[in-house]
Short mmCIF file of C-alpha atoms in Angstrom, two decimals:
data_model
loop_
_atom_site.label_atom_id
_atom_site.label_comp_id
_atom_site.label_asym_id
_atom_site.label_seq_id
_atom_site.Cartn_x
_atom_site.Cartn_y
_atom_site.Cartn_z
CA GLY X 1 -198.97 2.28 -153.41
CA GLU X 2 -200.74 4.26 -150.75
CA SER X 3 -203.49 6.68 -151.54
CA VAL X 4 -202.92 9.97 -149.80
CA GLY X 5 -206.27 11.46 -150.60
CA LEU X 6 -209.57 10.58 -152.24
CA HIS X 7 -210.96 12.85 -154.92
CA LEU X 8 -207.82 14.93 -155.15
CA PRO X 9 -207.68 17.53 -157.89
CA THR X 10 -205.59 16.06 -160.66
CA LEU X 11 -203.32 17.81 -163.10
CA SER X 12 -202.21 15.83 -166.11
CA VAL X 13 -199.33 17.20 -168.22
CA GLN X 14 -197.16 16.01 -171.04
CA GLU X 15 -193.52 15.34 -170.31
CA GLY X 16 -191.48 18.43 -171.08
CA ASP X 17 -194.35 20.86 -170.54
CA ASN X 18 -194.50 23.29 -167.63
CA SER X 19 -196.83 22.54 -164.72
CA ILE X 20 -198.61 25.01 -162.48
CA ILE X 21 -200.14 23.78 -159.24
CA ASN X 22 -202.30 26.17 -157.27
CA CYS X 23 -203.18 26.42 -153.61
CA ALA X 24 -205.45 28.71 -151.63
CA TYR X 25 -204.29 29.11 -148.05
CA SER X 26 -206.56 29.80 -145.14
CA ASN X 27 -205.00 32.33 -142.79
CA SER X 28 -204.06 35.84 -143.86
CA ALA X 29 -201.71 36.00 -140.86
CA SER X 30 -199.61 33.06 -142.07
CA ASP X 31 -196.10 34.18 -142.87
CA TYR X 32 -194.29 31.02 -143.94
CA PHE X 33 -195.26 28.67 -146.75
CA ILE X 34 -193.85 25.42 -148.00
CA TRP X 35 -194.49 23.13 -150.94
CA TYR X 36 -194.08 19.41 -150.36
CA LYS X 37 -194.09 16.51 -152.80
CA GLN X 38 -195.34 13.13 -151.67
CA GLU X 39 -194.76 9.99 -153.69
CA SER X 40 -196.66 6.82 -153.03
CA GLY X 41 -195.44 5.09 -149.90
CA LYS X 42 -193.22 7.95 -148.79
CA GLY X 43 -193.39 10.90 -146.46
CA PRO X 44 -193.71 14.46 -147.79
CA GLN X 45 -190.49 15.78 -149.30
CA PHE X 46 -189.57 19.47 -149.04
CA ILE X 47 -189.48 21.24 -152.41
CA ILE X 48 -189.32 24.96 -151.79
CA ASP X 49 -190.41 27.53 -149.23
CA ILE X 50 -191.23 31.22 -149.20
CA ARG X 51 -191.78 33.81 -146.50
CA SER X 52 -194.47 36.44 -146.64
CA ASN X 53 -192.02 39.27 -147.26
CA MET X 54 -191.39 37.82 -150.73
CA ASP X 55 -193.71 37.22 -153.68
CA LYS X 56 -191.50 34.93 -155.73
CA ARG X 57 -188.76 32.44 -155.08
CA GLN X 58 -186.95 30.19 -157.52
CA GLY X 59 -185.28 26.87 -157.06
CA GLN X 60 -184.01 24.27 -159.43
CA ARG X 61 -186.79 23.86 -162.04
CA VAL X 62 -189.35 25.13 -159.52
CA THR X 63 -190.76 28.57 -158.77
CA VAL X 64 -193.15 29.51 -156.00
CA LEU X 65 -195.37 32.57 -156.32
CA LEU X 66 -197.16 34.12 -153.38
CA ASN X 67 -200.12 36.47 -153.72
CA LYS X 68 -201.06 37.65 -150.24
CA THR X 69 -203.89 39.81 -151.49
CA VAL X 70 -205.93 36.78 -152.50
CA LYS X 71 -204.17 34.24 -150.23
CA HIS X 72 -202.89 32.22 -153.14
CA LEU X 73 -199.76 30.17 -153.69
CA SER X 74 -198.61 28.51 -156.86
CA LEU X 75 -195.86 26.08 -157.70
CA GLN X 76 -194.45 26.12 -161.19
CA ILE X 77 -192.43 23.17 -162.40
CA ALA X 78 -190.43 23.69 -165.57
CA ALA X 79 -189.90 20.92 -168.10
CA THR X 80 -191.96 18.43 -166.12
CA GLN X 81 -190.53 14.91 -165.96
CA PRO X 82 -192.14 11.53 -165.19
CA GLY X 83 -190.32 11.57 -161.84
CA ASP X 84 -192.35 14.65 -160.90
CA SER X 85 -195.51 12.54 -160.75
CA ALA X 86 -196.71 12.74 -157.14
CA VAL X 87 -199.15 14.52 -154.87
CA TYR X 88 -198.17 18.10 -154.11
CA PHE X 89 -199.17 19.83 -150.88
CA CYS X 90 -198.89 23.43 -149.88
CA ALA X 91 -198.50 24.15 -146.17
CA GLU X 92 -198.74 27.37 -144.18
CA MET X 93 -197.53 28.39 -140.78
CA GLU X 94 -198.73 31.28 -138.66
CA PRO X 95 -196.40 33.72 -136.91
CA ARG X 96 -195.14 32.50 -133.57
CA SER X 97 -196.57 29.11 -134.40
CA GLN X 98 -195.07 26.26 -132.47
CA GLY X 99 -194.39 23.87 -135.30
CA ASN X 100 -197.96 23.57 -136.50
CA LEU X 101 -198.04 23.27 -140.27
CA ILE X 102 -201.49 23.53 -141.85
CA PHE X 103 -201.66 21.51 -145.04
CA GLY X 104 -203.86 21.90 -148.08
CA LYS X 105 -205.69 18.90 -149.49
CA GLY X 106 -203.12 18.27 -152.21
CA THR X 107 -203.02 18.06 -155.98
CA LYS X 108 -202.08 14.94 -157.87
CA LEU X 109 -199.70 15.59 -160.75
CA SER X 110 -199.61 12.97 -163.46
CA VAL X 111 -196.93 13.26 -166.15
CA LYS X 112 -197.52 11.49 -169.46
CA PRO X 113 -194.39 10.32 -171.26
CA LYS Y 1 -176.58 13.01 -143.14
CA ALA Y 2 -179.28 10.44 -142.36
CA GLY Y 3 -182.88 11.56 -142.67
CA VAL Y 4 -185.75 11.21 -140.26
CA THR Y 5 -186.39 7.60 -139.37
CA GLN Y 6 -189.59 6.10 -138.05
CA THR Y 7 -190.22 2.68 -136.59
CA PRO Y 8 -192.02 0.49 -137.14
CA ARG Y 9 -193.00 1.17 -140.76
CA TYR Y 10 -196.16 -0.94 -140.58
CA LEU Y 11 -198.31 -1.98 -137.65
CA ILE Y 12 -201.57 -3.85 -137.25
CA LYS Y 13 -203.51 -3.59 -134.01
CA THR Y 14 -207.03 -4.35 -132.83
CA ARG Y 15 -209.53 -1.99 -131.28
CA GLY Y 16 -208.88 -1.22 -127.64
CA GLN Y 17 -205.15 -1.88 -127.81
CA GLN Y 18 -202.50 0.77 -127.45
CA VAL Y 19 -199.55 1.52 -129.69
CA THR Y 20 -196.24 3.36 -129.45
CA LEU Y 21 -194.52 4.81 -132.49
CA SER Y 22 -190.94 6.04 -132.58
CA CYS Y 23 -189.23 8.85 -134.47
CA SER Y 24 -185.53 9.68 -134.68
CA PRO Y 25 -184.93 13.19 -136.03
CA ILE Y 26 -182.13 14.32 -138.28
CA SER Y 27 -178.93 14.65 -136.29
CA GLY Y 28 -178.79 18.07 -134.67
CA HIS Y 29 -182.50 18.74 -135.03
CA ARG Y 30 -184.19 19.51 -131.73
CA SER Y 31 -187.81 19.86 -132.77
CA VAL Y 32 -190.10 16.98 -133.66
CA SER Y 33 -193.67 17.35 -134.90
CA TRP Y 34 -196.18 14.58 -135.43
CA TYR Y 35 -198.93 14.46 -138.07
CA GLN Y 36 -201.73 12.08 -138.94
CA GLN Y 37 -202.54 11.51 -142.61
CA THR Y 38 -205.81 9.95 -143.75
CA PRO Y 39 -207.57 9.96 -147.13
CA GLY Y 40 -210.54 11.83 -145.70
CA GLN Y 41 -208.85 14.45 -143.54
CA GLY Y 42 -205.47 14.80 -145.21
CA LEU Y 43 -202.50 15.82 -143.08
CA GLN Y 44 -203.37 17.02 -139.59
CA PHE Y 45 -201.07 18.28 -136.89
CA LEU Y 46 -200.91 16.24 -133.68
CA PHE Y 47 -198.24 17.89 -131.51
CA GLU Y 48 -194.75 19.31 -131.47
CA TYR Y 49 -191.89 18.76 -129.06
CA PHE Y 50 -188.83 20.82 -128.45
CA SER Y 51 -186.23 20.22 -125.74
CA GLU Y 52 -188.36 17.47 -124.21
CA THR Y 53 -191.36 19.81 -123.82
CA GLN Y 54 -194.61 19.73 -125.73
CA ARG Y 55 -194.92 23.15 -127.29
CA ASN Y 56 -198.15 22.84 -129.22
CA LYS Y 57 -201.00 20.40 -129.62
CA GLY Y 58 -203.59 19.90 -132.34
CA ASN Y 59 -207.23 18.98 -131.99
CA PHE Y 60 -206.92 15.33 -131.09
CA PRO Y 61 -208.33 13.54 -128.05
CA GLY Y 62 -206.25 12.79 -124.99
CA ARG Y 63 -205.76 9.22 -126.20
CA PHE Y 64 -202.99 10.66 -128.35
CA SER Y 65 -199.89 11.56 -126.39
CA GLY Y 66 -196.20 11.87 -126.94
CA ARG Y 67 -192.87 12.58 -125.40
CA GLN Y 68 -189.37 13.55 -126.37
CA PHE Y 69 -186.13 12.30 -124.91
CA SER Y 70 -182.92 14.17 -124.18
CA ASN Y 71 -181.41 12.94 -127.47
CA SER Y 72 -184.41 14.51 -129.32
CA ARG Y 73 -185.90 11.15 -130.25
CA SER Y 74 -189.65 11.18 -129.86
CA GLU Y 75 -192.40 8.68 -129.30
CA MET Y 76 -196.11 9.00 -129.72
CA ASN Y 77 -198.63 6.77 -128.03
CA VAL Y 78 -202.24 6.08 -128.88
CA SER Y 79 -204.31 4.32 -126.24
CA THR Y 80 -207.65 2.54 -126.62
CA LEU Y 81 -207.34 2.34 -130.37
CA GLU Y 82 -210.37 2.98 -132.56
CA LEU Y 83 -210.95 1.98 -136.17
CA GLY Y 84 -210.70 5.63 -137.16
CA ASP Y 85 -207.13 5.78 -135.89
CA SER Y 86 -206.01 3.82 -138.94
CA ALA Y 87 -203.72 6.24 -140.73
CA LEU Y 88 -200.22 7.09 -141.79
CA TYR Y 89 -198.43 8.75 -138.87
CA LEU Y 90 -195.66 11.07 -139.93
CA CYS Y 91 -193.04 12.79 -137.90
CA ALA Y 92 -191.04 15.76 -139.04
CA SER Y 93 -187.92 17.29 -137.57
CA SER Y 94 -186.46 20.76 -137.73
CA LEU Y 95 -183.51 22.51 -136.16
CA ASN Y 96 -185.60 24.69 -133.90
CA ALA Y 97 -189.21 25.15 -132.95
CA GLY Y 98 -191.63 27.48 -134.62
CA ASN Y 99 -191.56 28.74 -138.17
CA THR Y 100 -187.90 29.54 -138.48
CA ASP Y 101 -186.76 26.25 -139.92
CA THR Y 102 -188.02 23.85 -142.54
CA GLN Y 103 -189.59 20.59 -141.38
CA TYR Y 104 -188.27 17.38 -142.92
CA PHE Y 105 -190.50 14.34 -142.86
CA GLY Y 106 -189.84 10.69 -142.21
CA PRO Y 107 -191.42 7.89 -144.28
CA GLY Y 108 -194.22 7.38 -141.78
CA THR Y 109 -195.70 4.49 -139.83
CA ARG Y 110 -198.76 2.91 -141.41
CA LEU Y 111 -201.11 1.90 -138.58
CA THR Y 112 -204.06 -0.35 -139.32
CA VAL Y 113 -206.65 -0.90 -136.61
CA LEU Y 114 -208.89 -3.95 -137.06
#
């Protein structure tokens, strides 16, 4: 498959455990944040988003936490499954931005059966 | 509803040539953004189109250009190809421009420049 990044931070977890993927974003003015999952050979797939007026948002098996004080985002995946293995990117968007998402470098999640 | 489609999926060109990539957004989506993904630089924004107008542009040379048609389909063109242009080119569509709507990505076009 395609490599989406050299020397990516890697998180290795056991199937069934919870995963936490962290991201430091760059612009304190950013007000919209998204987590994407990218599997080999595919484009990024939307997982969950959060706006800056919230500090937590939950989806199905996923939770995003936003700490604006330290410009930090995290993605928590409950009961991690082999199908969760992928590269995860956080992305930020500034207010009044015209469609310009700024992506982090990504974290590779590897799930051991 | 069909997702974002990109054609072609794979392309091989030589230095100095030009290339045109195509993106069809999700039905009803009016905004299309283009990104370049490389192992070294990650995902970088190229430009965004809404209602046939370029609304924003990233830090890429003028060799990279694009356009959007009245049916919201978009094309990007790269002229005078360089080896460093080898990358995965992704387009993403959203309902509207700006940060009000989530962007959904296509599978990308893998461009190799020899």
